[in-house]
Short mmCIF file of C-alpha atoms in Angstrom, two decimals:
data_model
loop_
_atom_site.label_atom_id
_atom_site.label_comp_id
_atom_site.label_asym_id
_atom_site.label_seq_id
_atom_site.Cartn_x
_atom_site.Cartn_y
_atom_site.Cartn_z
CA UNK A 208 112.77 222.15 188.63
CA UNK A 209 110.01 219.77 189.28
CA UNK A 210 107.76 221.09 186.70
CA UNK A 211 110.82 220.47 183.94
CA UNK A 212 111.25 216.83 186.01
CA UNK A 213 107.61 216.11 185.32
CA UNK A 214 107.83 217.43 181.42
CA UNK A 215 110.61 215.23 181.01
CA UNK A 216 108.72 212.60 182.42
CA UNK A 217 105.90 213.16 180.03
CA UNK A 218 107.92 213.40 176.94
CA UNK A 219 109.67 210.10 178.27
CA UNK A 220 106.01 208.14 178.27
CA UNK A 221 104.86 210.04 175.45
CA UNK A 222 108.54 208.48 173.54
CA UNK A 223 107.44 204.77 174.56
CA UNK A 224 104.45 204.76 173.51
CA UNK A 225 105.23 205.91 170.41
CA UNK A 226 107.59 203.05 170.08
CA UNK A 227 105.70 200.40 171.16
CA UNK A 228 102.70 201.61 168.42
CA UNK A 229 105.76 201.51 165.99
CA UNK A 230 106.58 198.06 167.09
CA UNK A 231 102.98 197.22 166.66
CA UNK A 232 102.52 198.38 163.33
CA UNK A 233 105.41 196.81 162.31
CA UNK A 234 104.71 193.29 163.57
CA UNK A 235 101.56 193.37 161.94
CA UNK A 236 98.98 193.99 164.78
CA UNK A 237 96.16 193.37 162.86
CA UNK A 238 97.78 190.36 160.90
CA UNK A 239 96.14 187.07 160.57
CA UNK A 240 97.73 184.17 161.98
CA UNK A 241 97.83 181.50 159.77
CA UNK A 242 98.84 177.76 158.79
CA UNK A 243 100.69 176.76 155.89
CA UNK A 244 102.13 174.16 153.25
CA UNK A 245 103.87 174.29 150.14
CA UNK A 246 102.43 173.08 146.89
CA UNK A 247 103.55 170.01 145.63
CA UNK A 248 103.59 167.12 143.54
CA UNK A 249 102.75 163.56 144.82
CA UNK A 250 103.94 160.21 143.36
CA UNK A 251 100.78 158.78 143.54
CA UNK A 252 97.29 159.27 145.03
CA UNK A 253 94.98 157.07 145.60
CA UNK A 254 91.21 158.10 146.24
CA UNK A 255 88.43 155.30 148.43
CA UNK A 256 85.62 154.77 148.97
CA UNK A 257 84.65 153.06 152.68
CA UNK A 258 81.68 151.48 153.56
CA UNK A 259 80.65 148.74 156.05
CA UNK A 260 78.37 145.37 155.92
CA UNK A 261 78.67 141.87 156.01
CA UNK A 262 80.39 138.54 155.04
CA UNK A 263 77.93 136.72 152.48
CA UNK A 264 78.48 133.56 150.41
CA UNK A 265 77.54 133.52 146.85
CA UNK A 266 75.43 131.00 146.76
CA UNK A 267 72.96 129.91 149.68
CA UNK A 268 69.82 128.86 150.44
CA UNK A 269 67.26 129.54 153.72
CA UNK A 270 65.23 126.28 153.42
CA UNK A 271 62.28 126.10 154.18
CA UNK A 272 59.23 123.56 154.38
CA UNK A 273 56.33 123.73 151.85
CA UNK A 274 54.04 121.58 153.53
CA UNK A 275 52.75 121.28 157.21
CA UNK A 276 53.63 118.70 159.03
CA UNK A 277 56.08 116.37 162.07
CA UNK A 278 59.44 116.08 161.42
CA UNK A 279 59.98 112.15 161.18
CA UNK A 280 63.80 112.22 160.98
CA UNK A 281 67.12 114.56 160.37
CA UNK A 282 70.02 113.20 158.72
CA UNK A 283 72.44 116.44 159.34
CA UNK A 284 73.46 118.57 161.84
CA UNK A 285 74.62 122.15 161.93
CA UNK A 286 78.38 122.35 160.38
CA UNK A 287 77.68 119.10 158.24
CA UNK A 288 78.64 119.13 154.54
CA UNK A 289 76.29 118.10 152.21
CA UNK A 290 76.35 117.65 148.17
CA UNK A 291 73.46 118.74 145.69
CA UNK A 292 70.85 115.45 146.28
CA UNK A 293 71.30 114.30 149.52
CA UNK A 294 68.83 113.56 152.06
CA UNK A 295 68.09 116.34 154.73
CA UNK A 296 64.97 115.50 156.49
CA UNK A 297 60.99 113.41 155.99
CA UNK A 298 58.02 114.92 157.10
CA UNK A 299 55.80 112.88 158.27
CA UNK A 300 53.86 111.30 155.06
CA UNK A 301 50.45 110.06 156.25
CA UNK A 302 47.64 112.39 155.23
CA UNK A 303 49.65 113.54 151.91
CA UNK A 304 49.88 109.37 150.90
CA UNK A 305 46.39 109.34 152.03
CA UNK A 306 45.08 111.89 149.52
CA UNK A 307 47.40 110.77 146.96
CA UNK A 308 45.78 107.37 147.34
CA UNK A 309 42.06 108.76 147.09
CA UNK A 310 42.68 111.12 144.13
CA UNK A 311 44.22 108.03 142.36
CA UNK A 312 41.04 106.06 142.86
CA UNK A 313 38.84 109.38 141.24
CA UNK A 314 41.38 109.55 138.55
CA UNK A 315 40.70 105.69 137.45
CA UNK A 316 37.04 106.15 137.70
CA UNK A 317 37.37 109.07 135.72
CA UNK A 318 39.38 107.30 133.23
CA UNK A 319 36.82 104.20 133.21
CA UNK A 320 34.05 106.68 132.45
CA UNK A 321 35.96 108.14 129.69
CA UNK A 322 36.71 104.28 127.97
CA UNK A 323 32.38 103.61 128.60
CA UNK A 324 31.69 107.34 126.77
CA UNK A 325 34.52 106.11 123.66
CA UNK A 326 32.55 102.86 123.96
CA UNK A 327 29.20 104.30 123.78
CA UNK A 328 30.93 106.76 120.82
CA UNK A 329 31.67 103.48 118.53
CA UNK A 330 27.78 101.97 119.11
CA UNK A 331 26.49 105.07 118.10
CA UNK A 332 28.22 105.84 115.26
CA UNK A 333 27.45 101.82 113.87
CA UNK A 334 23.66 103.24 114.85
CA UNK A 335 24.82 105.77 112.70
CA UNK A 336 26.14 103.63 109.61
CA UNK A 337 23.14 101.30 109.62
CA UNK A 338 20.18 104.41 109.40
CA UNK A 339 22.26 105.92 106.57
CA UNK A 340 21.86 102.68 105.18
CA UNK A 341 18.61 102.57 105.69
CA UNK A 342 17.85 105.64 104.37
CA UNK A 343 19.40 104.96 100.92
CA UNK A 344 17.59 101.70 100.85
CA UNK A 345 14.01 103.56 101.13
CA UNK A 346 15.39 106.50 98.97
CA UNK A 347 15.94 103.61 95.87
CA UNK A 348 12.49 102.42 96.83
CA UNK A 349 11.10 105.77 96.29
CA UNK A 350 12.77 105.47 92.72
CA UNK A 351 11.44 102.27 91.66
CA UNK A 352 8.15 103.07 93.17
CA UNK A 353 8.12 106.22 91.05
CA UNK A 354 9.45 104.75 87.92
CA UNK A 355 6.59 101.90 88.18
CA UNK A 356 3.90 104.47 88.95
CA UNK A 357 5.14 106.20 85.25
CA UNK A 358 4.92 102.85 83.98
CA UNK A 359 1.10 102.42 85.61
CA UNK A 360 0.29 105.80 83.85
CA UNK A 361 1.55 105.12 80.70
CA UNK A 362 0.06 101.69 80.66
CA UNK A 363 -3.47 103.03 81.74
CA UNK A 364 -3.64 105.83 79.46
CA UNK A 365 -2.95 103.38 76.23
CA UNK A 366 -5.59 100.95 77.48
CA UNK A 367 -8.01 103.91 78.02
CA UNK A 368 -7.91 104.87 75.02
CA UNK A 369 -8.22 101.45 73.64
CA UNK A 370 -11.41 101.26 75.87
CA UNK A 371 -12.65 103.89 74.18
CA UNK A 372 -12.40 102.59 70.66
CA UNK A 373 -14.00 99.27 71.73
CA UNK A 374 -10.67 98.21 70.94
CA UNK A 375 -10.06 96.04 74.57
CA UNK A 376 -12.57 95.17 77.01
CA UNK A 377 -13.36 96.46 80.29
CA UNK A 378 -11.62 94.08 82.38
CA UNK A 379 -8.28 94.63 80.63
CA UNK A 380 -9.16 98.53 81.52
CA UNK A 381 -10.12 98.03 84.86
CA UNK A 382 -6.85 96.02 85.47
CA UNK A 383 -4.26 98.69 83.66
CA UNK A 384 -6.61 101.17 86.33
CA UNK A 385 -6.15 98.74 88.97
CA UNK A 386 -2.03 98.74 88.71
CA UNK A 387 -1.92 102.51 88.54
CA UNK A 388 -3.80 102.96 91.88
CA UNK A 389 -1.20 100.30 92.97
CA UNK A 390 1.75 101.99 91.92
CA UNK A 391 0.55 105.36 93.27
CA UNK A 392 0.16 103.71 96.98
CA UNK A 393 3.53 102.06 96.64
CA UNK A 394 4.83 105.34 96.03
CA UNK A 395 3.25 106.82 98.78
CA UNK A 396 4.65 103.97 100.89
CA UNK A 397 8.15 104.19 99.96
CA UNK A 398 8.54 108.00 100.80
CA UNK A 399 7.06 106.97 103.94
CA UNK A 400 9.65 104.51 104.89
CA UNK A 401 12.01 107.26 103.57
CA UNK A 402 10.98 109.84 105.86
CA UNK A 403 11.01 107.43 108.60
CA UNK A 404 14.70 106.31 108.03
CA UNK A 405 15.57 110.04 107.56
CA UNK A 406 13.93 110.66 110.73
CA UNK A 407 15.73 107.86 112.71
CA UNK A 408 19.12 108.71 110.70
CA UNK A 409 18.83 112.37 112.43
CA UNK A 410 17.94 110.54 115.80
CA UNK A 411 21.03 108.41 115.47
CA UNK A 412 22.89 111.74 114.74
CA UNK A 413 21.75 113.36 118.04
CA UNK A 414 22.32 110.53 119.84
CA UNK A 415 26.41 110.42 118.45
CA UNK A 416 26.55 113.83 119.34
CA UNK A 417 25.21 113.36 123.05
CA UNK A 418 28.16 110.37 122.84
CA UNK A 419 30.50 112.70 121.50
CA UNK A 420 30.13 115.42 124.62
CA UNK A 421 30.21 113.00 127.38
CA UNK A 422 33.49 111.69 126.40
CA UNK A 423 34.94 115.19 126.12
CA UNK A 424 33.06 115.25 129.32
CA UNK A 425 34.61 112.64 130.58
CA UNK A 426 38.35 113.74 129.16
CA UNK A 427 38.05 116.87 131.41
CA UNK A 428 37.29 115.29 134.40
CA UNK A 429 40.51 112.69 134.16
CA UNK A 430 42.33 115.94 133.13
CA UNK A 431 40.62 117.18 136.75
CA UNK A 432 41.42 113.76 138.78
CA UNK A 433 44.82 114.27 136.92
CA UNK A 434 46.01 117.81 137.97
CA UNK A 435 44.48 116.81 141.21
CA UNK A 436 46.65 113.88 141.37
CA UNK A 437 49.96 115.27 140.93
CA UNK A 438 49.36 118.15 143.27
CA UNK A 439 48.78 115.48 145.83
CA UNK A 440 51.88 113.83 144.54
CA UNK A 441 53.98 116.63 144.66
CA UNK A 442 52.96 117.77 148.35
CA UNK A 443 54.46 113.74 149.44
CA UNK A 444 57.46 114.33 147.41
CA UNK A 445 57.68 117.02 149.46
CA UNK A 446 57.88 115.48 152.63
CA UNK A 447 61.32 114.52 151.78
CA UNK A 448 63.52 117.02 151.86
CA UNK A 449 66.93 116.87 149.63
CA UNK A 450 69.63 119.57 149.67
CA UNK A 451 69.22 122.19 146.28
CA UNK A 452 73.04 122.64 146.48
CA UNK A 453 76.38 121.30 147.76
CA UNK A 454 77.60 123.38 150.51
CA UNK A 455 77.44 123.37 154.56
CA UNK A 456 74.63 123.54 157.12
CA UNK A 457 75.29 127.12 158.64
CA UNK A 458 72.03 127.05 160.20
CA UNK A 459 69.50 124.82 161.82
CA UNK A 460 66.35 125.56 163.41
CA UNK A 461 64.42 122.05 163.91
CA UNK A 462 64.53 119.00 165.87
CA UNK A 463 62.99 115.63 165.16
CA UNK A 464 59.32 115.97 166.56
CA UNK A 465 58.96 119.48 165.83
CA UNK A 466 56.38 120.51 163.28
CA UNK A 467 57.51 122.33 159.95
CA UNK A 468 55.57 125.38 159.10
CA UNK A 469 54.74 126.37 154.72
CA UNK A 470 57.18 129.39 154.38
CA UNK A 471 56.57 132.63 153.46
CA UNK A 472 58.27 136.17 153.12
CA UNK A 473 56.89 137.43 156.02
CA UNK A 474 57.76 134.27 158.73
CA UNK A 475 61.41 134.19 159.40
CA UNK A 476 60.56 131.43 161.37
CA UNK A 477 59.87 129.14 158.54
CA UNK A 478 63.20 128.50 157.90
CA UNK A 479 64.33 125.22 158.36
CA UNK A 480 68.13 125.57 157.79
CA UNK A 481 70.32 127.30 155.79
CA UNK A 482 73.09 125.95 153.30
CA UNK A 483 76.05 128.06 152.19
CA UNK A 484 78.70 127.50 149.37
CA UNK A 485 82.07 128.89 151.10
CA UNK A 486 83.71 128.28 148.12
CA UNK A 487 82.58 131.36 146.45
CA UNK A 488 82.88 134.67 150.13
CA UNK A 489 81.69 137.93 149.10
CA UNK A 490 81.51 141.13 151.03
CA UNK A 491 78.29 142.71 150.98
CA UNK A 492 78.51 146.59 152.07
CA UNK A 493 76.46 149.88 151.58
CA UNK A 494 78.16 152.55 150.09
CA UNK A 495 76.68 156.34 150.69
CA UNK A 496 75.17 157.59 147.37
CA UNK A 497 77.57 160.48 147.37
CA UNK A 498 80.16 157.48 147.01
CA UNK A 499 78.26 155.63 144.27
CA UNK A 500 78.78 157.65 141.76
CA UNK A 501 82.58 156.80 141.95
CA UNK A 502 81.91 152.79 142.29
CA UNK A 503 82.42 150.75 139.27
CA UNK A 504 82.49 147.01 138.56
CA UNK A 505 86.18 145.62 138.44
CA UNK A 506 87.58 147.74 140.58
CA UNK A 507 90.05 146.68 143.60
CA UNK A 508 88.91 146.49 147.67
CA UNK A 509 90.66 146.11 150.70
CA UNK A 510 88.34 143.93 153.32
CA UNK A 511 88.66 143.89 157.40
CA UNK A 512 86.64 141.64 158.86
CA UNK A 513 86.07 142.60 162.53
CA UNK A 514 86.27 138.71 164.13
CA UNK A 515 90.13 138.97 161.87
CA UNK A 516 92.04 142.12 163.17
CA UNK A 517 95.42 142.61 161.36
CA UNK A 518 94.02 140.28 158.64
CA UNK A 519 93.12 142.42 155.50
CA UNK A 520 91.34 140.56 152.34
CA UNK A 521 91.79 141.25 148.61
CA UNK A 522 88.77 141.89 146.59
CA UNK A 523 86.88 142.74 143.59
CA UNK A 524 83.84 144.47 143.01
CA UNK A 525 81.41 142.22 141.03
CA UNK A 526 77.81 143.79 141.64
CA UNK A 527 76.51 147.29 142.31
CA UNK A 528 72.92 147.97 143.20
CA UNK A 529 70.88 150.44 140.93
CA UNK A 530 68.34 151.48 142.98
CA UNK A 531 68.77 152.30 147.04
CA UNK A 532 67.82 150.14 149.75
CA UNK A 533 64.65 150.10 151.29
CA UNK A 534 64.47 149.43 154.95
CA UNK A 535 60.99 149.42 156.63
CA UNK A 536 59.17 151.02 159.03
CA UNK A 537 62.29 153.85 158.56
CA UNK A 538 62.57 157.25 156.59
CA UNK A 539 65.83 158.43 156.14
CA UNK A 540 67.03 160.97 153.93
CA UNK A 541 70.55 159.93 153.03
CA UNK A 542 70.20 156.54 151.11
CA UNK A 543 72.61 153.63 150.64
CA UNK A 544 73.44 151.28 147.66
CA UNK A 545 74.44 147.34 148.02
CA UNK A 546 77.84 146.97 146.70
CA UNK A 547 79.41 143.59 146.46
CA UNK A 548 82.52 142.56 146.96
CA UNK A 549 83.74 138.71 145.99
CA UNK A 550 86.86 138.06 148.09
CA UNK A 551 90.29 136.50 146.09
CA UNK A 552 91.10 134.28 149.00
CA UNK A 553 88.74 133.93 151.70
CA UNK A 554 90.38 131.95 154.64
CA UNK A 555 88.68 129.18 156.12
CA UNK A 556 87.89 130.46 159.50
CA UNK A 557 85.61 133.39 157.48
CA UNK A 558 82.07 132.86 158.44
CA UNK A 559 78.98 133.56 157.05
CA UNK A 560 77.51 137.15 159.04
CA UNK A 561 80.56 137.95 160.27
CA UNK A 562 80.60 142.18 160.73
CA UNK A 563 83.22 144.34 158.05
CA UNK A 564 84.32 147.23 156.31
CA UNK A 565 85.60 147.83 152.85
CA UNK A 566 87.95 150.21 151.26
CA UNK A 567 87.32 150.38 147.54
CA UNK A 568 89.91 152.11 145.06
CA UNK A 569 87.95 154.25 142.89
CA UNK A 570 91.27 155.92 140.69
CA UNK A 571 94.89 156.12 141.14
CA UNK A 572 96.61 159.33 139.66
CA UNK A 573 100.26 158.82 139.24
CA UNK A 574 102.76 162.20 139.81
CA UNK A 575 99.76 164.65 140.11
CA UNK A 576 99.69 168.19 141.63
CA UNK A 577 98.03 168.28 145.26
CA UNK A 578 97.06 169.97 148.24
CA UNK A 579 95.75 169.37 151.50
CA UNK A 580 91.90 168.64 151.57
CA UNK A 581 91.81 171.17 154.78
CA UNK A 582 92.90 173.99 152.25
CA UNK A 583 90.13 174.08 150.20
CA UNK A 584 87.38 176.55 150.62
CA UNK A 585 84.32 178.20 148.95
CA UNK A 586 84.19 181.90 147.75
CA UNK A 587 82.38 184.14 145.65
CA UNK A 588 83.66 185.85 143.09
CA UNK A 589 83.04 188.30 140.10
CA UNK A 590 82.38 186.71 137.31
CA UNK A 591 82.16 188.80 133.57
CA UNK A 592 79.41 187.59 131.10
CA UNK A 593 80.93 184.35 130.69
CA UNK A 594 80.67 183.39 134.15
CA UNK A 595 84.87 183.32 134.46
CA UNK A 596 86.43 185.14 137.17
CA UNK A 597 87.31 188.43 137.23
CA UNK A 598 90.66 189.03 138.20
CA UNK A 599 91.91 191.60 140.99
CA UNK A 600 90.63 192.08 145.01
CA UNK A 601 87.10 191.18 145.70
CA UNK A 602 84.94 193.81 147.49
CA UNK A 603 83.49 193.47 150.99
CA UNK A 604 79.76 192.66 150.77
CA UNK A 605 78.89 195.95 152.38
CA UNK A 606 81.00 197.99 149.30
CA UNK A 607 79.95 196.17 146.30
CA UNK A 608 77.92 197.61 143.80
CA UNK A 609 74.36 196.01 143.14
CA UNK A 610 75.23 194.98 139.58
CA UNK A 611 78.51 193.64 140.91
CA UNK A 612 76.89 191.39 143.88
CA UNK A 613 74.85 190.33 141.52
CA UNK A 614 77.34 188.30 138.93
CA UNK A 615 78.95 186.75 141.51
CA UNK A 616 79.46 182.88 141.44
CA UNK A 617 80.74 180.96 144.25
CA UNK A 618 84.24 178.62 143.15
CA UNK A 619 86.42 176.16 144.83
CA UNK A 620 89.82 177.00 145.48
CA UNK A 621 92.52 178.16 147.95
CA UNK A 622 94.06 180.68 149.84
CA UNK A 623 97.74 181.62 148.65
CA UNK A 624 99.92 183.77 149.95
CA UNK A 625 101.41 187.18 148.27
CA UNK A 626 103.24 189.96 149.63
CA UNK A 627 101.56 188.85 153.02
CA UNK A 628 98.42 188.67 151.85
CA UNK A 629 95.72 186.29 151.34
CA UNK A 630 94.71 185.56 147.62
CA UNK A 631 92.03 183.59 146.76
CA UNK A 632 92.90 181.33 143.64
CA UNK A 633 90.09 178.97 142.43
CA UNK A 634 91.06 175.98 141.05
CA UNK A 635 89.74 172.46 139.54
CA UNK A 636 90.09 169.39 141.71
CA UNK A 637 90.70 166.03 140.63
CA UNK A 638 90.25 162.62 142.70
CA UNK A 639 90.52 162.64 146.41
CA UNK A 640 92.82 160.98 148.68
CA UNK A 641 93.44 160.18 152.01
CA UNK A 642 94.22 163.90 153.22
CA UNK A 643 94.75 166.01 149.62
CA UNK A 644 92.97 166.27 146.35
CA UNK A 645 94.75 166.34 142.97
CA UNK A 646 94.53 170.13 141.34
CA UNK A 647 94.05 170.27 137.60
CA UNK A 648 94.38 173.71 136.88
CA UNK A 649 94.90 176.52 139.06
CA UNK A 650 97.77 176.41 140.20
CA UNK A 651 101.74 175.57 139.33
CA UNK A 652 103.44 174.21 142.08
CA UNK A 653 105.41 175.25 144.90
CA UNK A 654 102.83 178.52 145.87
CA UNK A 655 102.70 178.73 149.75
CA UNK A 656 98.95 178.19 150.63
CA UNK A 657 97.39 178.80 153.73
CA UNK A 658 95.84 175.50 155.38
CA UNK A 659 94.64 176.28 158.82
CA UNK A 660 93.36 176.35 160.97
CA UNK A 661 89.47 175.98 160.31
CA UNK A 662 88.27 179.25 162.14
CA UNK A 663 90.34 181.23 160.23
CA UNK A 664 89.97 179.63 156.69
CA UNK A 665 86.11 180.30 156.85
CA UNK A 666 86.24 183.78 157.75
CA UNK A 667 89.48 184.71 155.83
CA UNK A 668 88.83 187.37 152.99
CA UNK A 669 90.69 188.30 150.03
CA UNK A 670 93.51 190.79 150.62
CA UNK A 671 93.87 190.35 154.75
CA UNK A 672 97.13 190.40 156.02
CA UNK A 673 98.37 186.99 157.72
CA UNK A 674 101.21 186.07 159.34
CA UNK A 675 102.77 182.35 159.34
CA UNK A 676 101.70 180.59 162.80
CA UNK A 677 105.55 179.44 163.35
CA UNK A 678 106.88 183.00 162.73
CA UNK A 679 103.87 184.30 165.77
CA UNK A 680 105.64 181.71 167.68
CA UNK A 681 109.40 182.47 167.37
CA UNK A 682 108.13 186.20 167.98
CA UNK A 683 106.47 184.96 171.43
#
């Protein structure tokens, strides 16, 4: 009786066990919870791009002094409002009048030296005129003096050979010898003279040429004095300081009695004030370069300025860097790109500096097919020879083939849901919202896909069971 008690018992256990692997089995023990959505279309999606920087005017200047020297007087204060022209600030004037006043006294002399050198220029060249003159006087000399010495020759061979007859006597010979002689030595004379007015016609030359180079000379160095000059000039107009634009003081950094320091790139300090148009407020962020891409000029942006919560500005994208920004003395590997943004209607309590974030609209896509951006995940796939996928269940890593692991291709798609299984469907994204991404192809609307949670969407594989997370609930 007890042993049939105890077999009973047995069978009993043996029953509900049974049962509860039954149960098991049937509820999908080794199921996947899951998370899921519908497919669907949206009216419109709207993909951004965020980035953060600063307000900027359009137009401003940083001042800043280009001389050394006491400030004398200031005529404005910070928050003043100044037009293009007006007087800012002197610097004291002293040692710039100073040296204007001595390089005008070099440039005169130089100028007085030039006027004796032109001088000197006109009395050579008369020099000039009158050995020329000279020289044609002894060269008609030479002319007569030759023609007479023919003459001489002619004359003395016609009474030698008179002579000879016994035609004449010897004092008419002697004579006619006598005047050739004559003419031969005024011959000789005359080319003298000629030489010598040749000789002091070439001297005269030299001496106009000497003239000639000390007045350019002389030019150059009032060119000098003159350069010289206006540099002098231009560091005392410089001492007065005007404003390069109309617009307001943002920023001063002198008092009267401090000294101005020359500016340069690498002293901040230099800068005596700034100016700022406000007429003209621009945004000026950095946008990530996987964001740039997407940026294009004309497009709209959405502006909060931290010191204006609840106070969002209209703008429009005017200027995009092309090249990243450099920032010293740091290596980063993600770089960012100045993007600007001029605002439509800047209030009047916006400030130059003032901290901000942007939202640019990069596309709108009107009644487009789209799922959650959580949904989407990365898989590999078989591809055939085209590199298109190859329909039907993937294999587990540890089954597939060699040649098959090695045409696989990784796509972009989602999980949907089939028979209670998990299909992986690539598909071809679009813009990017908010929180889902426009599908292009893919898919047809109204497929359940699975969308969480995280854990499970990157180890899900193709063909595992799931189970909906509000159906694991009702069962609990």
């Amino acid at each position: 009786m007890k042993n049939r008690k105890r077999l009973i018992i047995i069978i009993g256990i043996v029953i509900f066990l049974g049962v509860l692997v039954g149960i098991f089995s049937a509820g999908g023990e080794d199921a996947v919870v899951v998370e899921t959505g519908k497919v669907g279309r949206v009216e419109k999606l709207v993909s951004k791009v965020d980035a953060s920087g600063e307000i900027r005017p359009k137009e401003y200047v940083e001042l800043q002094a280009e001389i050394s020297g006491v400030i004398t007087s200031l005529n404005v204060e910070e928050g003043d409002f100044v037009k293009k022209g007006d007087l800012l600030l002197r610097i004291d004037p002293t040692q710039t009048e100073a040296e204007s006043r001595a390089q005008l006294a070099l440039l005169q002399a130089a100028q007085f030296d030039a006027s004796n050198q032109e001088a000197q220029i006109g009395l050579q060249e008369t020099n000039l005129s009158r050995e020329k003159a000279n020289v044609r006087a002894a060269e008609a000399d030479v002319q007569r003096a030759t023609q007479a010495l023919v003459l001489a020759e002619a004359n003395f061979r016609r009474k030698q050979e008179l002579f000879e007859e016994n035609l004449i006597s010897r004092d008419l010979y002697e004579a006619a010898k006598t005047d050739k002689v004559t003419a031969e030595s005024g011959l000789i004379t005359s080319k003298a003279r000629l030489e010598q007015a040749q000789a002091s016609q070439a001297v005269a030359e030299v001496m106009l040429s000497q003239s000639r180079n000390s007045h350019q000379g002389a030019l150059r160095r009032v060119d000098q004095s003159e350069a010289i000059l206006r540099r002098a000039q231009d560091s005392l107009s410089k001492t007065t300081i005007r404003s390069p634009l109309t617009g307001v003081i943002t920023q001063l950094n002198v008092e009267v009695g401090e000294r101005a320091v020359p500016g340069t790139l690498n002293n901040p300090a230099a800068t005596i004030m700034v100016i700022a148009d406000l007429s003209v407020i621009e945004a000026e962020v950095e946008v990530d370069e996987t964001d740039i891409v997407n940026v294009a000029l004309g497009q709209s942006a959405v502006v909060n300025v931290d010191a204006l919560p609840n106070q969002p500005l209209e703008g429009v994208v005017t200027e995009i860097g092309n090249s990243a920004i450099q920032r010293q003395g740091q290596t980063q590997e993600a770089k960012d790109f100045k993007v600007v943004i001029r605002l439509s209607e800047p209030p009047s309590s916006l400030r130059p500096g003032l901290s901000c974030t942007a939202d640019i609209t990069t596309a709108v896509r009107d009644d487009v097919l789209a799922v959650p951006i959580q949904a989407l995940t990365l898989r590999e796939r078989p591809v055939d020879e085209s590199g298109n996928p190859v329909e039907g269940d993937q294999k587990a890593n540890g089954d597939a083939k060699e040649e098959e692991t090695a045409n696989q291709k990784e796509f972009e798609g989602v999980f949907v849901i089939r028979d209670g299984k998990a299909r992986f469907v690539p598909i071809t994204t679009g813009i990017t919202g908010d929180t889902e991404i426009e599908v292009k192809t893919g898919l047809q609307g109204d497929e359940e896909i699975i969308t969480g949670s995280y854990r499970v969407l990157r180890t899900l594989k193709e063909g595992d069971a799931v189970r909906v997370e509000e159906e694991e609930e009702q069962r609990s």
